[in-house]
PDB file of C-alpha atoms in Angstrom:
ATOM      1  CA  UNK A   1      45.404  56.186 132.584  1.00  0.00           C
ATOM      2  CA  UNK A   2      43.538  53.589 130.485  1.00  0.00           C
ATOM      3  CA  UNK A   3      44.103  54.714 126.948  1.00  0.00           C
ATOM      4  CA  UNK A   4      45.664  52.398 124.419  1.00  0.00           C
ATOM      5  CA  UNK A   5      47.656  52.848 120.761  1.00  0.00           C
ATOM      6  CA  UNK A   6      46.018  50.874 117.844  1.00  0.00           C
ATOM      7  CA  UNK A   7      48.705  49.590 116.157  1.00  0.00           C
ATOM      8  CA  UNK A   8      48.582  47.577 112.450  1.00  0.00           C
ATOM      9  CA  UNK A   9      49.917  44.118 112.525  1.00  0.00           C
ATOM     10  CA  UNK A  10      53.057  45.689 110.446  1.00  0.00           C
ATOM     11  CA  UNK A  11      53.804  48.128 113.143  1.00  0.00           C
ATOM     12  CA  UNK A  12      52.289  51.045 112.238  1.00  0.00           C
ATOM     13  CA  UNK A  13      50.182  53.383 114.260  1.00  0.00           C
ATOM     14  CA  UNK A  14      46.917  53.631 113.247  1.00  0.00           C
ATOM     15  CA  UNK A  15      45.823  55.613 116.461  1.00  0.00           C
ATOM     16  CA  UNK A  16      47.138  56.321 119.796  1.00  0.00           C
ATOM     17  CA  UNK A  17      45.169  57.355 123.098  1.00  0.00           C
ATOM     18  CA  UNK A  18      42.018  55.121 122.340  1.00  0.00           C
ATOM     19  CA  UNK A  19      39.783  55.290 124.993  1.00  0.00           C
ATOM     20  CA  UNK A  20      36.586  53.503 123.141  1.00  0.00           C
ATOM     21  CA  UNK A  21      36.267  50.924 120.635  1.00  0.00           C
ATOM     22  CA  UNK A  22      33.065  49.923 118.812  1.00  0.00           C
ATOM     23  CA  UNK A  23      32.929  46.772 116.803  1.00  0.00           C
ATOM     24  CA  UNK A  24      30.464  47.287 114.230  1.00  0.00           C
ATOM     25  CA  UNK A  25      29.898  44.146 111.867  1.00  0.00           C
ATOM     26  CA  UNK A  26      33.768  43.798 110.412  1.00  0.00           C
ATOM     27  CA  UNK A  27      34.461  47.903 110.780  1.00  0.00           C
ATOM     28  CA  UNK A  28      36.463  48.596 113.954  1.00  0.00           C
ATOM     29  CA  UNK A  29      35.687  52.206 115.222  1.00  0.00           C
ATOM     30  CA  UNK A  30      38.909  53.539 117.753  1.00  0.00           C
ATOM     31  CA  UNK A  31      37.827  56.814 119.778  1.00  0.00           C
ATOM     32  CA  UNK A  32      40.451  58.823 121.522  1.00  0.00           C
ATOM     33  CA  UNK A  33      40.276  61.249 124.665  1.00  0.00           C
ATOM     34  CA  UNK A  34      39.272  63.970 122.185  1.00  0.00           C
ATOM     35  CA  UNK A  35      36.547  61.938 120.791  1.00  0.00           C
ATOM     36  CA  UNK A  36      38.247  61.910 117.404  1.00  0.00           C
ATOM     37  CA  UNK A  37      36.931  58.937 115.826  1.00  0.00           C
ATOM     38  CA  UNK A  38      38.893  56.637 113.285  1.00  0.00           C
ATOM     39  CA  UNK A  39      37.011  53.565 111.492  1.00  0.00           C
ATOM     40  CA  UNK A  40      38.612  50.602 110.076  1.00  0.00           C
ATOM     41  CA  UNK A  41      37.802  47.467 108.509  1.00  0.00           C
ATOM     42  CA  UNK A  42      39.365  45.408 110.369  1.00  0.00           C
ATOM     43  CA  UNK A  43      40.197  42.341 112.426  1.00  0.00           C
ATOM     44  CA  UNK A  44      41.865  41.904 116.156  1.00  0.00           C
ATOM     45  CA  UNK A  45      45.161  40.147 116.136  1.00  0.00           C
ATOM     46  CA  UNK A  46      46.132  41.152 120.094  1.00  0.00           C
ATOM     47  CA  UNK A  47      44.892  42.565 122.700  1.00  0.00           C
ATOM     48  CA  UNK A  48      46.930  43.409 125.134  1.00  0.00           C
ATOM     49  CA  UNK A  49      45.159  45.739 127.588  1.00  0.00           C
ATOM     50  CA  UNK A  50      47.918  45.852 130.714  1.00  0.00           C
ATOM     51  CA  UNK A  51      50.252  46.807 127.864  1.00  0.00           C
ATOM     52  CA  UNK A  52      48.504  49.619 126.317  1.00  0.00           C
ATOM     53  CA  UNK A  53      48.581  47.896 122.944  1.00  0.00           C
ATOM     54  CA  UNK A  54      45.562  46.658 120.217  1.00  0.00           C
ATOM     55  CA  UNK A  55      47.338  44.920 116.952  1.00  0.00           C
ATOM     56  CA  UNK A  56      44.974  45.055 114.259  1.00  0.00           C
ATOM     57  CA  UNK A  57      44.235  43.519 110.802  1.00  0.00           C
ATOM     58  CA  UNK A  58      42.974  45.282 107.763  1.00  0.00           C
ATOM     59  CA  UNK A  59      41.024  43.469 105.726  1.00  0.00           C
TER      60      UNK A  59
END
């Protein structure tokens, strides 16, 4: 599968299983296979897509 975990650039998970992510001016919006949605402001720090894993930045 494709899906990723959001993580914040302290470790924590904001959201795992994202499947979609919208960039909307500096609010991040993660999707998941369910369609839940979760929006941010935030900032990409990594993105490492053959690892599964999206470090993010709140602002």
């Amino acid at each position: 599968m494709c899906e990723s975990t959001v993580y914040l650039d302290d470790g924590t998970v904001l959201m795992a299983d994202v499947m979609k992510i919208v960039v909307n001016g500096d609010n991040l919006e993660f999707y998941d296979i369910l369609n839940n949605k979760k929006e941010i402001k935030a900032k990409f720090n990594v993105l490492d897509l053959e690892g599964h894993k999206i470090i993010v930045t709140e602002l």
